[in-house]
Amino acid sequence: RKMAEGEEIATESPVVEGSGGADHMETDEQIGGQEEAAAQKEGGGSGPNYKLKFTLEGHEKAVASVKFSNCGKYLASASADKTVMVWEAHDGKHVCKFVGHTHGISDCAWSTQSDYLCSASDDQTVRVWDLKERQCLKVLQGHTSYVFNCSFNPQSNLIVSGSFDETVRIWDVKSGKCLRVLPAHSDPVTAVQFNRDGTLIVSSSFDGLCRIWDTATGQCLKSLIHDDNPPVSFVTFSPNSKFILAGSLDGKLRLWNYTTGKCLKTYSGHTNQKFCVVATFSVTGPNKYIVAGSEDGCVYIWDVQSKEVVQKLEGHTDTVVGVSCHPKHNVIASCALTNDRT
């Protein structure tokens, strides 16, 4: 996501949280001890069959982040060209462009009602944008280095941001004031996200840690680290918020039960050794999938239970750093770096 330094991309949108099949997407039993049964069932039933719908062109530099709005009507894209663009999700028509950041943007996120966007930039700020009025409402200032990632809470009265300055900040949207600074990590923060009720925040970092924070107190409730200690390039809550999915620079995605601290499943096959590549859950169809970008220019789709790669989407000509799944339909958006810009 960090184009300038060849570094990262951050937070996954709250778009799948609370959407259609989210509540029953996973149970502890399904994700826990049924790998053999799931593996035996592999091969039965049909996998996904995604085909290219359209290509959105307009950004002048690398596209760092794409996010479907919770209402499903819009797609937002954030770029190293310092702009956030909004597109109609159903036909790809350009809606508007937000200009104001003075350096490249690494992340964007929608409010729950799809009326506001926030964006995280190398200019060390987070901006809040009003979609209806087509203007910047607030500039959140306080980070002392690149801001990599940002996310609204479900109530959309708070924003959490993570930065190269190794802190996580919690902001009040209405006042634009920083409510809390969490000395979260000992390396750049690569992702931040609220859980589905806003009581918890998850963060990840190149220091190898994923941490769970209490939103109200700022207390660290849990720290997760894999034995190999690879830099963690991305993290997101599962749609039911019982688990977290973490990507790391050893080319693995790991599903954790953060309550017990156990790694339940590992997904591999894609390439991720350098950039902060986003992953997300697809829960709109009968089967549940994990979708992620890759440094080989493809989008990879895994069956959650069997851990098998069930489809690989080709077409981009550079590292795919961002993916987003539509909240209502079986549609995936993806974005890629400098040689691609779509």
JSON list of C-alpha atoms in Angstrom, two decimals, residues 80-272:
[
{"chain": "A", "resi": 80, "resn": "ALA", "atom": "CA", "xyz": [-1.00, 7.15, -5.13]},
{"chain": "A", "resi": 81, "resn": "ASP", "atom": "CA", "xyz": [-2.20, 9.97, -7.43]},
{"chain": "A", "resi": 82, "resn": "LYS", "atom": "CA", "xyz": [-3.58, 11.67, -4.24]},
{"chain": "A", "resi": 83, "resn": "THR", "atom": "CA", "xyz": [-7.23, 11.13, -5.16]},
{"chain": "A", "resi": 84, "resn": "VAL", "atom": "CA", "xyz": [-10.20, 9.03, -4.09]},
{"chain": "A", "resi": 85, "resn": "MET", "atom": "CA", "xyz": [-12.61, 8.16, -6.88]},
{"chain": "A", "resi": 86, "resn": "VAL", "atom": "CA", "xyz": [-16.19, 6.92, -6.52]},
{"chain": "A", "resi": 87, "resn": "TRP", "atom": "CA", "xyz": [-17.80, 4.72, -9.18]},
{"chain": "A", "resi": 88, "resn": "GLU", "atom": "CA", "xyz": [-21.26, 3.22, -9.71]},
{"chain": "A", "resi": 89, "resn": "ALA", "atom": "CA", "xyz": [-20.89, -0.42, -8.68]},
{"chain": "A", "resi": 90, "resn": "HIS", "atom": "CA", "xyz": [-23.36, -1.83, -11.22]},
{"chain": "A", "resi": 91, "resn": "ASP", "atom": "CA", "xyz": [-21.96, -0.25, -14.40]},
{"chain": "A", "resi": 92, "resn": "GLY", "atom": "CA", "xyz": [-18.59, 1.28, -13.46]},
{"chain": "A", "resi": 93, "resn": "LYS", "atom": "CA", "xyz": [-19.73, 4.82, -14.27]},
{"chain": "A", "resi": 94, "resn": "HIS", "atom": "CA", "xyz": [-17.56, 7.52, -12.69]},
{"chain": "A", "resi": 95, "resn": "VAL", "atom": "CA", "xyz": [-19.43, 9.43, -9.96]},
{"chain": "A", "resi": 96, "resn": "CYS", "atom": "CA", "xyz": [-16.93, 11.87, -8.47]},
{"chain": "A", "resi": 97, "resn": "LYS", "atom": "CA", "xyz": [-13.32, 12.46, -7.49]},
{"chain": "A", "resi": 98, "resn": "PHE", "atom": "CA", "xyz": [-12.13, 13.72, -4.11]},
{"chain": "A", "resi": 99, "resn": "VAL", "atom": "CA", "xyz": [-9.03, 15.92, -4.23]},
{"chain": "A", "resi": 100, "resn": "GLY", "atom": "CA", "xyz": [-7.23, 17.43, -1.25]},
{"chain": "A", "resi": 101, "resn": "HIS", "atom": "CA", "xyz": [-4.50, 15.11, 0.02]},
{"chain": "A", "resi": 102, "resn": "THR", "atom": "CA", "xyz": [-1.00, 16.39, -0.77]},
{"chain": "A", "resi": 103, "resn": "HIS", "atom": "CA", "xyz": [0.59, 12.94, -1.07]},
{"chain": "A", "resi": 104, "resn": "GLY", "atom": "CA", "xyz": [-0.51, 9.48, -2.17]},
{"chain": "A", "resi": 105, "resn": "ILE", "atom": "CA", "xyz": [-3.37, 7.66, -0.49]},
{"chain": "A", "resi": 106, "resn": "SER", "atom": "CA", "xyz": [-2.98, 4.13, 0.88]},
{"chain": "A", "resi": 107, "resn": "ASP", "atom": "CA", "xyz": [-6.49, 3.33, 2.07]},
{"chain": "A", "resi": 108, "resn": "CYS", "atom": "CA", "xyz": [-10.12, 4.39, 2.06]},
{"chain": "A", "resi": 109, "resn": "ALA", "atom": "CA", "xyz": [-13.20, 3.19, 3.94]},
{"chain": "A", "resi": 110, "resn": "TRP", "atom": "CA", "xyz": [-16.95, 3.81, 3.93]},
{"chain": "A", "resi": 111, "resn": "SER", "atom": "CA", "xyz": [-19.20, 4.79, 6.80]},
{"chain": "A", "resi": 112, "resn": "THR", "atom": "CA", "xyz": [-21.94, 2.30, 7.61]},
{"chain": "A", "resi": 113, "resn": "GLN", "atom": "CA", "xyz": [-24.64, 4.38, 5.90]},
{"chain": "A", "resi": 114, "resn": "SER", "atom": "CA", "xyz": [-22.44, 4.87, 2.81]},
{"chain": "A", "resi": 115, "resn": "ASP", "atom": "CA", "xyz": [-22.70, 8.65, 3.13]},
{"chain": "A", "resi": 116, "resn": "TYR", "atom": "CA", "xyz": [-19.10, 9.35, 4.16]},
{"chain": "A", "resi": 117, "resn": "LEU", "atom": "CA", "xyz": [-15.65, 8.12, 3.19]},
{"chain": "A", "resi": 118, "resn": "CYS", "atom": "CA", "xyz": [-12.38, 8.36, 5.05]},
{"chain": "A", "resi": 119, "resn": "SER", "atom": "CA", "xyz": [-8.94, 8.17, 3.44]},
{"chain": "A", "resi": 120, "resn": "ALA", "atom": "CA", "xyz": [-5.42, 7.61, 4.80]},
{"chain": "A", "resi": 121, "resn": "SER", "atom": "CA", "xyz": [-2.47, 9.34, 3.18]},
{"chain": "A", "resi": 122, "resn": "ASP", "atom": "CA", "xyz": [1.28, 9.69, 3.09]},
{"chain": "A", "resi": 123, "resn": "ASP", "atom": "CA", "xyz": [0.66, 13.36, 3.95]},
{"chain": "A", "resi": 124, "resn": "GLN", "atom": "CA", "xyz": [0.21, 12.11, 7.55]},
{"chain": "A", "resi": 125, "resn": "THR", "atom": "CA", "xyz": [-3.51, 12.88, 7.65]},
{"chain": "A", "resi": 126, "resn": "VAL", "atom": "CA", "xyz": [-6.86, 11.13, 7.47]},
{"chain": "A", "resi": 127, "resn": "ARG", "atom": "CA", "xyz": [-9.58, 13.00, 5.59]},
{"chain": "A", "resi": 128, "resn": "VAL", "atom": "CA", "xyz": [-13.33, 12.58, 5.94]},
{"chain": "A", "resi": 129, "resn": "TRP", "atom": "CA", "xyz": [-15.38, 13.16, 2.78]},
{"chain": "A", "resi": 130, "resn": "ASP", "atom": "CA", "xyz": [-19.11, 13.84, 2.33]},
{"chain": "A", "resi": 131, "resn": "LEU", "atom": "CA", "xyz": [-20.40, 11.94, -0.70]},
{"chain": "A", "resi": 132, "resn": "LYS", "atom": "CA", "xyz": [-23.59, 13.97, -1.12]},
{"chain": "A", "resi": 133, "resn": "GLU", "atom": "CA", "xyz": [-21.91, 17.37, -0.81]},
{"chain": "A", "resi": 134, "resn": "ARG", "atom": "CA", "xyz": [-18.77, 16.19, -2.66]},
{"chain": "A", "resi": 135, "resn": "GLN", "atom": "CA", "xyz": [-16.48, 17.88, -0.15]},
{"chain": "A", "resi": 136, "resn": "CYS", "atom": "CA", "xyz": [-13.97, 17.29, 2.63]},
{"chain": "A", "resi": 137, "resn": "LEU", "atom": "CA", "xyz": [-15.57, 17.57, 6.07]},
{"chain": "A", "resi": 138, "resn": "LYS", "atom": "CA", "xyz": [-12.58, 17.04, 8.33]},
{"chain": "A", "resi": 139, "resn": "VAL", "atom": "CA", "xyz": [-8.80, 16.67, 8.21]},
{"chain": "A", "resi": 140, "resn": "LEU", "atom": "CA", "xyz": [-7.57, 14.47, 11.06]},
{"chain": "A", "resi": 141, "resn": "GLN", "atom": "CA", "xyz": [-4.06, 15.54, 12.02]},
{"chain": "A", "resi": 142, "resn": "GLY", "atom": "CA", "xyz": [-1.73, 13.99, 14.58]},
{"chain": "A", "resi": 143, "resn": "HIS", "atom": "CA", "xyz": [0.16, 11.09, 13.04]},
{"chain": "A", "resi": 144, "resn": "THR", "atom": "CA", "xyz": [3.85, 11.81, 12.58]},
{"chain": "A", "resi": 145, "resn": "SER", "atom": "CA", "xyz": [4.42, 9.62, 9.52]},
{"chain": "A", "resi": 146, "resn": "TYR", "atom": "CA", "xyz": [2.53, 8.04, 6.63]},
{"chain": "A", "resi": 147, "resn": "VAL", "atom": "CA", "xyz": [-1.00, 6.93, 7.49]},
{"chain": "A", "resi": 148, "resn": "PHE", "atom": "CA", "xyz": [-1.54, 3.49, 5.97]},
{"chain": "A", "resi": 149, "resn": "ASN", "atom": "CA", "xyz": [-5.04, 2.54, 6.92]},
{"chain": "A", "resi": 150, "resn": "CYS", "atom": "CA", "xyz": [-8.34, 3.79, 8.27]},
{"chain": "A", "resi": 151, "resn": "SER", "atom": "CA", "xyz": [-11.74, 2.40, 9.16]},
{"chain": "A", "resi": 152, "resn": "PHE", "atom": "CA", "xyz": [-15.08, 3.61, 10.57]},
{"chain": "A", "resi": 153, "resn": "ASN", "atom": "CA", "xyz": [-16.72, 1.88, 13.50]},
{"chain": "A", "resi": 154, "resn": "PRO", "atom": "CA", "xyz": [-20.24, 0.50, 12.84]},
{"chain": "A", "resi": 155, "resn": "GLN", "atom": "CA", "xyz": [-21.83, 3.56, 14.47]},
{"chain": "A", "resi": 156, "resn": "SER", "atom": "CA", "xyz": [-19.61, 5.71, 12.20]},
{"chain": "A", "resi": 157, "resn": "ASN", "atom": "CA", "xyz": [-18.89, 8.17, 15.00]},
{"chain": "A", "resi": 158, "resn": "LEU", "atom": "CA", "xyz": [-15.28, 6.94, 15.33]},
{"chain": "A", "resi": 159, "resn": "ILE", "atom": "CA", "xyz": [-12.43, 6.34, 12.91]},
{"chain": "A", "resi": 160, "resn": "VAL", "atom": "CA", "xyz": [-9.38, 4.21, 13.67]},
{"chain": "A", "resi": 161, "resn": "SER", "atom": "CA", "xyz": [-6.13, 4.76, 11.79]},
{"chain": "A", "resi": 162, "resn": "GLY", "atom": "CA", "xyz": [-2.75, 3.04, 11.68]},
{"chain": "A", "resi": 163, "resn": "SER", "atom": "CA", "xyz": [0.54, 4.59, 10.67]},
{"chain": "A", "resi": 164, "resn": "PHE", "atom": "CA", "xyz": [4.19, 4.19, 9.83]},
{"chain": "A", "resi": 165, "resn": "ASP", "atom": "CA", "xyz": [4.73, 6.04, 13.16]},
{"chain": "A", "resi": 166, "resn": "GLU", "atom": "CA", "xyz": [3.85, 2.69, 14.84]},
{"chain": "A", "resi": 167, "resn": "THR", "atom": "CA", "xyz": [0.73, 4.05, 16.56]},
{"chain": "A", "resi": 168, "resn": "VAL", "atom": "CA", "xyz": [-2.98, 3.42, 16.23]},
{"chain": "A", "resi": 169, "resn": "ARG", "atom": "CA", "xyz": [-5.19, 6.47, 16.73]},
{"chain": "A", "resi": 170, "resn": "ILE", "atom": "CA", "xyz": [-8.90, 6.66, 17.50]},
{"chain": "A", "resi": 171, "resn": "TRP", "atom": "CA", "xyz": [-10.67, 9.80, 16.25]},
{"chain": "A", "resi": 172, "resn": "ASP", "atom": "CA", "xyz": [-14.02, 11.43, 16.93]},
{"chain": "A", "resi": 173, "resn": "VAL", "atom": "CA", "xyz": [-15.60, 12.01, 13.52]},
{"chain": "A", "resi": 174, "resn": "LYS", "atom": "CA", "xyz": [-17.81, 14.94, 14.49]},
{"chain": "A", "resi": 175, "resn": "SER", "atom": "CA", "xyz": [-15.11, 17.04, 16.18]},
{"chain": "A", "resi": 176, "resn": "GLY", "atom": "CA", "xyz": [-12.12, 15.72, 14.26]},
{"chain": "A", "resi": 177, "resn": "LYS", "atom": "CA", "xyz": [-10.27, 15.34, 17.56]},
{"chain": "A", "resi": 178, "resn": "CYS", "atom": "CA", "xyz": [-7.95, 12.45, 18.40]},
{"chain": "A", "resi": 179, "resn": "LEU", "atom": "CA", "xyz": [-9.47, 10.63, 21.39]},
{"chain": "A", "resi": 180, "resn": "ARG", "atom": "CA", "xyz": [-6.72, 8.11, 21.99]},
{"chain": "A", "resi": 181, "resn": "VAL", "atom": "CA", "xyz": [-3.21, 7.24, 20.81]},
{"chain": "A", "resi": 182, "resn": "LEU", "atom": "CA", "xyz": [-2.28, 3.58, 21.20]},
{"chain": "A", "resi": 183, "resn": "PRO", "atom": "CA", "xyz": [1.47, 2.84, 21.22]},
{"chain": "A", "resi": 184, "resn": "ALA", "atom": "CA", "xyz": [0.51, -0.24, 19.32]},
{"chain": "A", "resi": 185, "resn": "HIS", "atom": "CA", "xyz": [3.57, -1.73, 17.62]},
{"chain": "A", "resi": 186, "resn": "SER", "atom": "CA", "xyz": [7.34, -1.54, 17.18]},
{"chain": "A", "resi": 187, "resn": "ASP", "atom": "CA", "xyz": [7.13, -1.34, 13.37]},
{"chain": "A", "resi": 188, "resn": "PRO", "atom": "CA", "xyz": [4.72, 0.25, 10.87]},
{"chain": "A", "resi": 189, "resn": "VAL", "atom": "CA", "xyz": [1.06, -0.57, 11.41]},
{"chain": "A", "resi": 190, "resn": "THR", "atom": "CA", "xyz": [-0.22, -2.37, 8.32]},
{"chain": "A", "resi": 191, "resn": "ALA", "atom": "CA", "xyz": [-3.96, -2.71, 9.09]},
{"chain": "A", "resi": 192, "resn": "VAL", "atom": "CA", "xyz": [-6.64, -1.60, 11.54]},
{"chain": "A", "resi": 193, "resn": "GLN", "atom": "CA", "xyz": [-10.32, -2.51, 11.77]},
{"chain": "A", "resi": 194, "resn": "PHE", "atom": "CA", "xyz": [-13.23, -2.44, 14.20]},
{"chain": "A", "resi": 195, "resn": "ASN", "atom": "CA", "xyz": [-15.19, -5.61, 14.93]},
{"chain": "A", "resi": 196, "resn": "ARG", "atom": "CA", "xyz": [-18.87, -5.83, 14.07]},
{"chain": "A", "resi": 197, "resn": "ASP", "atom": "CA", "xyz": [-20.16, -4.06, 17.19]},
{"chain": "A", "resi": 198, "resn": "GLY", "atom": "CA", "xyz": [-17.29, -1.59, 17.47]},
{"chain": "A", "resi": 199, "resn": "THR", "atom": "CA", "xyz": [-16.11, -2.73, 20.89]},
{"chain": "A", "resi": 200, "resn": "LEU", "atom": "CA", "xyz": [-12.80, -4.14, 19.62]},
{"chain": "A", "resi": 201, "resn": "ILE", "atom": "CA", "xyz": [-10.07, -3.03, 17.23]},
{"chain": "A", "resi": 202, "resn": "VAL", "atom": "CA", "xyz": [-7.59, -5.36, 15.53]},
{"chain": "A", "resi": 203, "resn": "SER", "atom": "CA", "xyz": [-4.22, -4.12, 14.32]},
{"chain": "A", "resi": 204, "resn": "SER", "atom": "CA", "xyz": [-1.29, -5.73, 12.53]},
{"chain": "A", "resi": 205, "resn": "SER", "atom": "CA", "xyz": [2.30, -4.74, 11.96]},
{"chain": "A", "resi": 206, "resn": "PHE", "atom": "CA", "xyz": [5.60, -5.64, 10.38]},
{"chain": "A", "resi": 207, "resn": "ASP", "atom": "CA", "xyz": [6.71, -6.43, 13.95]},
{"chain": "A", "resi": 208, "resn": "GLY", "atom": "CA", "xyz": [4.95, -9.79, 13.48]},
{"chain": "A", "resi": 209, "resn": "LEU", "atom": "CA", "xyz": [2.09, -9.10, 15.87]},
{"chain": "A", "resi": 210, "resn": "CYS", "atom": "CA", "xyz": [-1.67, -8.93, 15.56]},
{"chain": "A", "resi": 211, "resn": "ARG", "atom": "CA", "xyz": [-3.22, -7.17, 18.52]},
{"chain": "A", "resi": 212, "resn": "ILE", "atom": "CA", "xyz": [-6.78, -6.89, 19.80]},
{"chain": "A", "resi": 213, "resn": "TRP", "atom": "CA", "xyz": [-7.67, -3.62, 21.57]},
{"chain": "A", "resi": 214, "resn": "ASP", "atom": "CA", "xyz": [-10.58, -2.52, 23.73]},
{"chain": "A", "resi": 215, "resn": "THR", "atom": "CA", "xyz": [-12.04, 0.51, 21.93]},
{"chain": "A", "resi": 216, "resn": "ALA", "atom": "CA", "xyz": [-13.35, 2.16, 25.09]},
{"chain": "A", "resi": 217, "resn": "THR", "atom": "CA", "xyz": [-10.23, 1.85, 27.25]},
{"chain": "A", "resi": 218, "resn": "GLY", "atom": "CA", "xyz": [-7.42, 1.47, 24.71]},
{"chain": "A", "resi": 219, "resn": "GLN", "atom": "CA", "xyz": [-6.23, -1.61, 26.58]},
{"chain": "A", "resi": 220, "resn": "CYS", "atom": "CA", "xyz": [-4.48, -4.38, 24.65]},
{"chain": "A", "resi": 221, "resn": "LEU", "atom": "CA", "xyz": [-6.54, -7.51, 25.27]},
{"chain": "A", "resi": 222, "resn": "LYS", "atom": "CA", "xyz": [-4.58, -9.99, 23.18]},
{"chain": "A", "resi": 223, "resn": "SER", "atom": "CA", "xyz": [-1.38, -10.28, 21.16]},
{"chain": "A", "resi": 224, "resn": "LEU", "atom": "CA", "xyz": [-1.05, -13.00, 18.54]},
{"chain": "A", "resi": 225, "resn": "ILE", "atom": "CA", "xyz": [2.23, -14.07, 16.99]},
{"chain": "A", "resi": 226, "resn": "HIS", "atom": "CA", "xyz": [3.10, -17.03, 14.81]},
{"chain": "A", "resi": 227, "resn": "ASP", "atom": "CA", "xyz": [6.08, -19.19, 15.74]},
{"chain": "A", "resi": 228, "resn": "ASP", "atom": "CA", "xyz": [7.95, -18.11, 12.58]},
{"chain": "A", "resi": 229, "resn": "ASN", "atom": "CA", "xyz": [7.27, -14.44, 13.37]},
{"chain": "A", "resi": 230, "resn": "PRO", "atom": "CA", "xyz": [6.80, -13.25, 9.76]},
{"chain": "A", "resi": 231, "resn": "PRO", "atom": "CA", "xyz": [5.92, -9.55, 9.26]},
{"chain": "A", "resi": 232, "resn": "VAL", "atom": "CA", "xyz": [2.12, -9.24, 9.25]},
{"chain": "A", "resi": 233, "resn": "SER", "atom": "CA", "xyz": [1.00, -7.28, 6.23]},
{"chain": "A", "resi": 234, "resn": "PHE", "atom": "CA", "xyz": [-2.77, -7.30, 6.76]},
{"chain": "A", "resi": 235, "resn": "VAL", "atom": "CA", "xyz": [-5.49, -8.32, 9.20]},
{"chain": "A", "resi": 236, "resn": "THR", "atom": "CA", "xyz": [-9.29, -8.31, 9.27]},
{"chain": "A", "resi": 237, "resn": "PHE", "atom": "CA", "xyz": [-12.07, -9.65, 11.46]},
{"chain": "A", "resi": 238, "resn": "SER", "atom": "CA", "xyz": [-14.24, -12.44, 10.05]},
{"chain": "A", "resi": 239, "resn": "PRO", "atom": "CA", "xyz": [-17.82, -11.32, 9.32]},
{"chain": "A", "resi": 240, "resn": "ASN", "atom": "CA", "xyz": [-19.08, -12.70, 12.63]},
{"chain": "A", "resi": 241, "resn": "SER", "atom": "CA", "xyz": [-16.03, -11.20, 14.41]},
{"chain": "A", "resi": 242, "resn": "LYS", "atom": "CA", "xyz": [-15.17, -14.50, 16.09]},
{"chain": "A", "resi": 243, "resn": "PHE", "atom": "CA", "xyz": [-11.93, -14.87, 14.15]},
{"chain": "A", "resi": 244, "resn": "ILE", "atom": "CA", "xyz": [-9.26, -12.81, 12.47]},
{"chain": "A", "resi": 245, "resn": "LEU", "atom": "CA", "xyz": [-7.63, -13.42, 9.11]},
{"chain": "A", "resi": 246, "resn": "ALA", "atom": "CA", "xyz": [-4.01, -12.28, 8.91]},
{"chain": "A", "resi": 247, "resn": "GLY", "atom": "CA", "xyz": [-1.74, -12.09, 5.88]},
{"chain": "A", "resi": 248, "resn": "SER", "atom": "CA", "xyz": [2.02, -12.15, 6.24]},
{"chain": "A", "resi": 249, "resn": "LEU", "atom": "CA", "xyz": [5.11, -11.74, 4.10]},
{"chain": "A", "resi": 250, "resn": "ASP", "atom": "CA", "xyz": [5.82, -15.47, 4.09]},
{"chain": "A", "resi": 251, "resn": "GLY", "atom": "CA", "xyz": [3.03, -15.81, 1.52]},
{"chain": "A", "resi": 252, "resn": "LYS", "atom": "CA", "xyz": [0.48, -17.23, 3.96]},
{"chain": "A", "resi": 253, "resn": "LEU", "atom": "CA", "xyz": [-2.97, -16.23, 5.16]},
{"chain": "A", "resi": 254, "resn": "ARG", "atom": "CA", "xyz": [-3.84, -17.51, 8.63]},
{"chain": "A", "resi": 255, "resn": "LEU", "atom": "CA", "xyz": [-7.22, -17.78, 10.32]},
{"chain": "A", "resi": 256, "resn": "TRP", "atom": "CA", "xyz": [-6.96, -17.30, 14.09]},
{"chain": "A", "resi": 257, "resn": "ASN", "atom": "CA", "xyz": [-9.33, -17.80, 16.96]},
{"chain": "A", "resi": 258, "resn": "TYR", "atom": "CA", "xyz": [-8.11, -14.73, 18.83]},
{"chain": "A", "resi": 259, "resn": "THR", "atom": "CA", "xyz": [-9.89, -15.77, 22.05]},
{"chain": "A", "resi": 260, "resn": "THR", "atom": "CA", "xyz": [-7.84, -18.95, 22.40]},
{"chain": "A", "resi": 261, "resn": "GLY", "atom": "CA", "xyz": [-4.83, -17.63, 20.48]},
{"chain": "A", "resi": 262, "resn": "LYS", "atom": "CA", "xyz": [-4.85, -20.65, 18.15]},
{"chain": "A", "resi": 263, "resn": "CYS", "atom": "CA", "xyz": [-4.15, -20.60, 14.43]},
{"chain": "A", "resi": 264, "resn": "LEU", "atom": "CA", "xyz": [-6.94, -22.71, 12.92]},
{"chain": "A", "resi": 265, "resn": "LYS", "atom": "CA", "xyz": [-6.24, -22.70, 9.18]},
{"chain": "A", "resi": 266, "resn": "THR", "atom": "CA", "xyz": [-3.53, -21.61, 6.78]},
{"chain": "A", "resi": 267, "resn": "TYR", "atom": "CA", "xyz": [-4.14, -20.61, 3.16]},
{"chain": "A", "resi": 268, "resn": "SER", "atom": "CA", "xyz": [-1.37, -20.44, 0.57]},
{"chain": "A", "resi": 269, "resn": "GLY", "atom": "CA", "xyz": [-0.76, -20.44, -3.17]},
{"chain": "A", "resi": 270, "resn": "HIS", "atom": "CA", "xyz": [-0.59, -16.72, -3.81]},
{"chain": "A", "resi": 271, "resn": "THR", "atom": "CA", "xyz": [2.58, -14.59, -3.73]},
{"chain": "A", "resi": 272, "resn": "ASN", "atom": "CA", "xyz": [3.12, -12.08, -0.91]}
]
